[in-house]
Coordinates of C-alpha atoms and ligand atoms in Angstrom, one line a residue:
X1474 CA -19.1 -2.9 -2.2
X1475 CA -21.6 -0.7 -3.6
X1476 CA -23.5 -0.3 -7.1
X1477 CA -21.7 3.2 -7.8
X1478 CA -19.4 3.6 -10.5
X1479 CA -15.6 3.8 -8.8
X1480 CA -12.5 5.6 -9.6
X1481 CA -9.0 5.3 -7.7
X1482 CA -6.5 8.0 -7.5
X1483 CA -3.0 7.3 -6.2
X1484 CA -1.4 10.4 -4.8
X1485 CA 2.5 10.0 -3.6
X1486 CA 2.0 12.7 -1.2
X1487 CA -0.8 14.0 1.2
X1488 CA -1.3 17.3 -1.3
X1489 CA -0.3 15.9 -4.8
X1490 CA -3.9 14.8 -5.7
X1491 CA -5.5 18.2 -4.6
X1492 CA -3.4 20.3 -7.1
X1493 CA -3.2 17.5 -9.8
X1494 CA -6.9 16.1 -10.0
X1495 CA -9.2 17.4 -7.5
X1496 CA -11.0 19.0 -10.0
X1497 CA -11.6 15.1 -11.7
X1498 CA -12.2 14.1 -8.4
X1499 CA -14.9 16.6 -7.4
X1500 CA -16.6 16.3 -10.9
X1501 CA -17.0 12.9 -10.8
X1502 CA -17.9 12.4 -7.1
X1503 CA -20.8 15.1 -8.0
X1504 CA -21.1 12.7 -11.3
X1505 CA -22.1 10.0 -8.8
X1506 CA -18.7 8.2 -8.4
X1507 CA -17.3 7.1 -5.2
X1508 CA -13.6 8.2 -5.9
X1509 CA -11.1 6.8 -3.4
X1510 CA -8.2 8.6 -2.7
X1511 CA -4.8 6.6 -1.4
X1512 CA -2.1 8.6 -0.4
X1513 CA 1.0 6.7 0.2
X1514 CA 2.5 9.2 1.9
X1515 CA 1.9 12.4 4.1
X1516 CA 5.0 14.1 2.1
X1517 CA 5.9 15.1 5.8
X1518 CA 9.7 15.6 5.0
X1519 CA 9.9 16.6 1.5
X1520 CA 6.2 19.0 0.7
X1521 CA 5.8 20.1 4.2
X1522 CA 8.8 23.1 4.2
X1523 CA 6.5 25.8 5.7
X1524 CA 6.1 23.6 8.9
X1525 CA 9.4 22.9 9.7
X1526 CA 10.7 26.5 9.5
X1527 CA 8.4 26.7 12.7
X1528 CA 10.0 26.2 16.2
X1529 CA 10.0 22.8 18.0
X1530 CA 8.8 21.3 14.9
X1531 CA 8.7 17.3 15.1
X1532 CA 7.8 14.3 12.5
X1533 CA 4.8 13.5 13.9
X1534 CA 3.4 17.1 14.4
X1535 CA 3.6 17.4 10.4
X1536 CA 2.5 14.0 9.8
X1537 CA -0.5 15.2 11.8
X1538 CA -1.3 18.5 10.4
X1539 CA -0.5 17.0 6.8
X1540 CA -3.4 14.6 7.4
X1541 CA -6.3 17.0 8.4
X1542 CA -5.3 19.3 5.5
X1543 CA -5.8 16.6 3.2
X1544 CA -8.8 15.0 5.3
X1545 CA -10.2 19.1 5.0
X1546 CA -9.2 19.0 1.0
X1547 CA -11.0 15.6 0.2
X1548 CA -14.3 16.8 2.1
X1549 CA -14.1 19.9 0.3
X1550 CA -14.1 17.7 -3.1
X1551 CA -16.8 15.3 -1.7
X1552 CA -14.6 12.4 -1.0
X1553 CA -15.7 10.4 1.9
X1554 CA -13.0 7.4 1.1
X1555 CA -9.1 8.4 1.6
X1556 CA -6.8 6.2 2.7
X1557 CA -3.7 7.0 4.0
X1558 CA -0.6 4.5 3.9
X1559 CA 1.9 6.3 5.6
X1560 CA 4.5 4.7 4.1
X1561 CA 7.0 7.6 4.5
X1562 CA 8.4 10.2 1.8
X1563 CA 11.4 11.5 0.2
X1564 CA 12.0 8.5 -0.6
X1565 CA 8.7 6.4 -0.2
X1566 CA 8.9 3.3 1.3
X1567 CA 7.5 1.0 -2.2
X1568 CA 8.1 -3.0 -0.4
X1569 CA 6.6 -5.9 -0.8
X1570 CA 4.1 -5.3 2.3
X1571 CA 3.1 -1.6 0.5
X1572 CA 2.6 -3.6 -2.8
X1573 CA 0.1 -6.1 -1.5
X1574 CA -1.8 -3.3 0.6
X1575 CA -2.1 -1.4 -2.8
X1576 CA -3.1 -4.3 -4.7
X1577 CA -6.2 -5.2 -2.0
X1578 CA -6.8 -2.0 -2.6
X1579 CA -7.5 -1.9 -5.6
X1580 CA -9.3 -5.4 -6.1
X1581 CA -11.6 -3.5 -2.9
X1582 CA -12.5 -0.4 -5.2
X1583 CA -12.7 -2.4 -8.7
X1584 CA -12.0 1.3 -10.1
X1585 CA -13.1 2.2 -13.8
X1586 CA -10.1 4.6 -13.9
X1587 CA -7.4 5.0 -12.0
X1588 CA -5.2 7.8 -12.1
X1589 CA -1.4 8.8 -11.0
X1590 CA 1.5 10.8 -11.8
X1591 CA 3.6 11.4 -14.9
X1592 CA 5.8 8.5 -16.0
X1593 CA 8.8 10.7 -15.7
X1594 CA 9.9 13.2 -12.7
X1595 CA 13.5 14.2 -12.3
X1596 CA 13.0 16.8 -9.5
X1597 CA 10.7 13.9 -7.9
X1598 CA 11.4 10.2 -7.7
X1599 CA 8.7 9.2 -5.3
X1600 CA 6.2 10.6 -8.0
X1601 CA 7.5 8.5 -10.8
X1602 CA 7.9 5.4 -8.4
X1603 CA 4.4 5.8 -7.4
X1604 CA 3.3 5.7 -11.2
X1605 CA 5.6 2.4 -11.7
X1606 CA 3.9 1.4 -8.6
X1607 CA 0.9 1.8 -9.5
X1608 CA 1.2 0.1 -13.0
X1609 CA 2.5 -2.8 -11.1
X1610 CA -0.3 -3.3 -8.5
X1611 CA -2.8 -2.9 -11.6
X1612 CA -1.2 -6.0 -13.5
X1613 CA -1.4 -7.9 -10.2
X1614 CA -4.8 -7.2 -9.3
X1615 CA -5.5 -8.5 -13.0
X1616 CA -3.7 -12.2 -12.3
X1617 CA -5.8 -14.7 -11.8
X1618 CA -3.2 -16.5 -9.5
X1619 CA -2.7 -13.9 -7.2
X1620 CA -5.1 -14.4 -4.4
X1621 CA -7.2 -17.0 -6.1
X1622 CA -10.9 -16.9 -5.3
X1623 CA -11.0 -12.8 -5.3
X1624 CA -12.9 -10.8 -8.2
X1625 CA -10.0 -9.9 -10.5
X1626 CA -9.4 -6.6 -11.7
X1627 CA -10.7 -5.5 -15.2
X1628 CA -8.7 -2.9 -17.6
X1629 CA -8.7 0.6 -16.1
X1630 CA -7.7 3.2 -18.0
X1631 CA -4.7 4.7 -16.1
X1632 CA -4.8 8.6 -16.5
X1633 CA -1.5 10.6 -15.6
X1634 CA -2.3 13.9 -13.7
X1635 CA -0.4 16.9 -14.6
X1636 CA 2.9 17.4 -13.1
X1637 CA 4.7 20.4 -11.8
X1638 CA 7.4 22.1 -14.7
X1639 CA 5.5 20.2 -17.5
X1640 CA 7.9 20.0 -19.8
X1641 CA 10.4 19.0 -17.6
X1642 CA 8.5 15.5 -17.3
X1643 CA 7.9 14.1 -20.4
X1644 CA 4.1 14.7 -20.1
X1645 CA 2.2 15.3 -22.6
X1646 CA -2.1 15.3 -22.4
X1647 CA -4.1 13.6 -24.8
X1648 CA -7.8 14.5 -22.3
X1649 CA -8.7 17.7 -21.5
X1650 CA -11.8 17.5 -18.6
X1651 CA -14.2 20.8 -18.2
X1652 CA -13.7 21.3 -14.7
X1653 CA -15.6 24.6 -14.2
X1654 CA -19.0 23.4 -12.6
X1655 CA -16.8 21.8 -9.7
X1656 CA -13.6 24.9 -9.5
X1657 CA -15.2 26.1 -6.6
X1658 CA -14.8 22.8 -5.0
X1659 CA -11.4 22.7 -6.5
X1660 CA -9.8 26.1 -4.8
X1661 CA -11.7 25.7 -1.5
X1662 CA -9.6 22.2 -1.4
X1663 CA -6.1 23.8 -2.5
X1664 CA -6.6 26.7 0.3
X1665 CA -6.6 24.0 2.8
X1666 CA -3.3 23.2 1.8
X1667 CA -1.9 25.9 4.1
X1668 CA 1.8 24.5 4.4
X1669 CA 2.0 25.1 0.0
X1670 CA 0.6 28.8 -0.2
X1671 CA 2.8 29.6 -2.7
X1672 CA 1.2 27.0 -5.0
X1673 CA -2.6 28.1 -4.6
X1674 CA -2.3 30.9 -7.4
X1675 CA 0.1 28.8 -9.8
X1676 CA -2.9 26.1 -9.8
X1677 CA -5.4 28.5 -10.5
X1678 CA -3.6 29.8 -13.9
X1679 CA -3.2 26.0 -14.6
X1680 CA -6.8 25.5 -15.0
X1681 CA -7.5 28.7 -16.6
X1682 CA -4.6 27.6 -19.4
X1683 CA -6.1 23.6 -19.2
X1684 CA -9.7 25.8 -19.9
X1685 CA -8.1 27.6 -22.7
X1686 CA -7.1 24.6 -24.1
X1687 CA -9.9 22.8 -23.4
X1688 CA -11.6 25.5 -25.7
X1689 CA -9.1 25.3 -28.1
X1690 CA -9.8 21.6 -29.2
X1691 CA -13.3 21.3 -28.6
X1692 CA -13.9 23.3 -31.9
X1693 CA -11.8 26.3 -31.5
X1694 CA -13.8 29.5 -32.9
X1695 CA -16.3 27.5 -34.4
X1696 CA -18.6 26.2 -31.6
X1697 CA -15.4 25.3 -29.7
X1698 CA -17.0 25.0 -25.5
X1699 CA -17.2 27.6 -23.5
X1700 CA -14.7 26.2 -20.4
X1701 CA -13.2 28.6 -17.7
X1702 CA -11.3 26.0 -16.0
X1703 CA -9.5 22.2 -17.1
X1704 CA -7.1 19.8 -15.9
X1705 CA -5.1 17.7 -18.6
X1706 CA -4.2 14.1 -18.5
X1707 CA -2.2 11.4 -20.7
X1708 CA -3.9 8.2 -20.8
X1709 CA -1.5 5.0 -21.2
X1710 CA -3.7 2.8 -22.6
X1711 CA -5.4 2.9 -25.5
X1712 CA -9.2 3.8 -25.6
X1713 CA -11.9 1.3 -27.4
X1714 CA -14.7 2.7 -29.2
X1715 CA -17.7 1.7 -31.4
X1716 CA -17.5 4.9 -33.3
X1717 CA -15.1 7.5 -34.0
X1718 CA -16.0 11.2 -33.1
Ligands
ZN318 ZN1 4.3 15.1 -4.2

């Protein structure tokens, strides 16, 4: 393991992390992070509709093309560690054996923060699983009986990316990151996503409402930041500080 600072995102799907949090991914890669991505699926059935309106279309084609987009997305944010579980979508595949892979992860990585999807998602089960999931593997990789011997995790924060139909999902964002020095990054990523085309512009007026937001409570009119583009998040733990600001 290396002296860098880590960070763990847990993407249900091959695209959800690109959309959700590449900006927080590419910001804190060029922060000096090593951010590992883990995609527990290739979302090869259920996020992969523009391939399979094409002729002679199989699994394993999609499964493939799925995986270089988001090999081409995370190399576009700077990420040089994504793992891919293939552990099948729509519905994932959440057992025993994808638990303790999860949880090895994570004792691997030793992330500061770890991040996921809402708590809630209707339209989505495999994005709220993976959240419950990834809750679970956290409070496993924190027992000292599991795997005795291993360094034990510490307390990540957990931060919950934003999902789609916001309102829909129960979601509300208490973190608002600047994410323009890294948007470039961030919309060369979601154009590799060439099966979801009709999400690239929808993203882009996320982060330019995130950004407006972002100026909004950072002081408003009064010295609020200058921010073009921002991603939200809702943290599930509470922070500790020595000082309130
Ligand atoms: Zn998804």
């Amino acid at each position: 393991m290396s002296d860098k600072k880590t960070a763990l995102v847990i993407s249900a799907h091959a695209a959800d992390f690109v959309w959700r949090a590449g900006g927080a991914i590419a910001l804190h890669q060029s922060l000096g992070y090593e951010v590992t991505v883990a995609c527990l699926s290739y979302g090869e059935r259920g996020e992969s509709a523009k391939l399979w309106k094409q002729e002679d279309m199989t699994l394993e084609r999609v499964k493939k093309a799925r995986k270089e987009e988001a090999q081409n997305a995370a190399n576009a944010l700077g990420v040089t560690d994504i793992r891919f579980l293939d552990l099948g979508d729509y519905p994932l595949r959440l057992d025993r054996d994808a638990q303790d892979q999860m949880v090895d992860i994570i004792r691997e990585v030793q992330p500061i923060w770890m991040m996921s999807h809402s708590k809630w998602d209707p339209y989505n089960t495999d994005h709220m699983n993976t959240t419950r999931f990834a809750l679970e593997c956290r409070m496993i990789a924190q027992a000292w009986g599991h795997n005795p011997g291993e360094k034990v995790l510490g307390a990540p924060q957990m931060y919950l990316f934003e999902p789609h139909q916001t309102e829909q999902m129960e979601w509300k964002p208490n973190v608002f990151l600047d994410i323009t020095s890294v948007w470039d990054k961030k919309r060369a990523a979601i154009e590799c996503m060439q099966g979801q085309e009709h999400l690239w512009n929808f993203y882009t007026n996320v982060a330019e409402n995130r950004g407006n937001h972002f100026r909004r409570n950072s002081g408003g009119m009064a010295g609020g930041r200058k921010a073009e583009y921002a991603e939200g998040f809702e943290m599930i733990f509470p922070q500790t500080v020595d000082e309130l600001t």
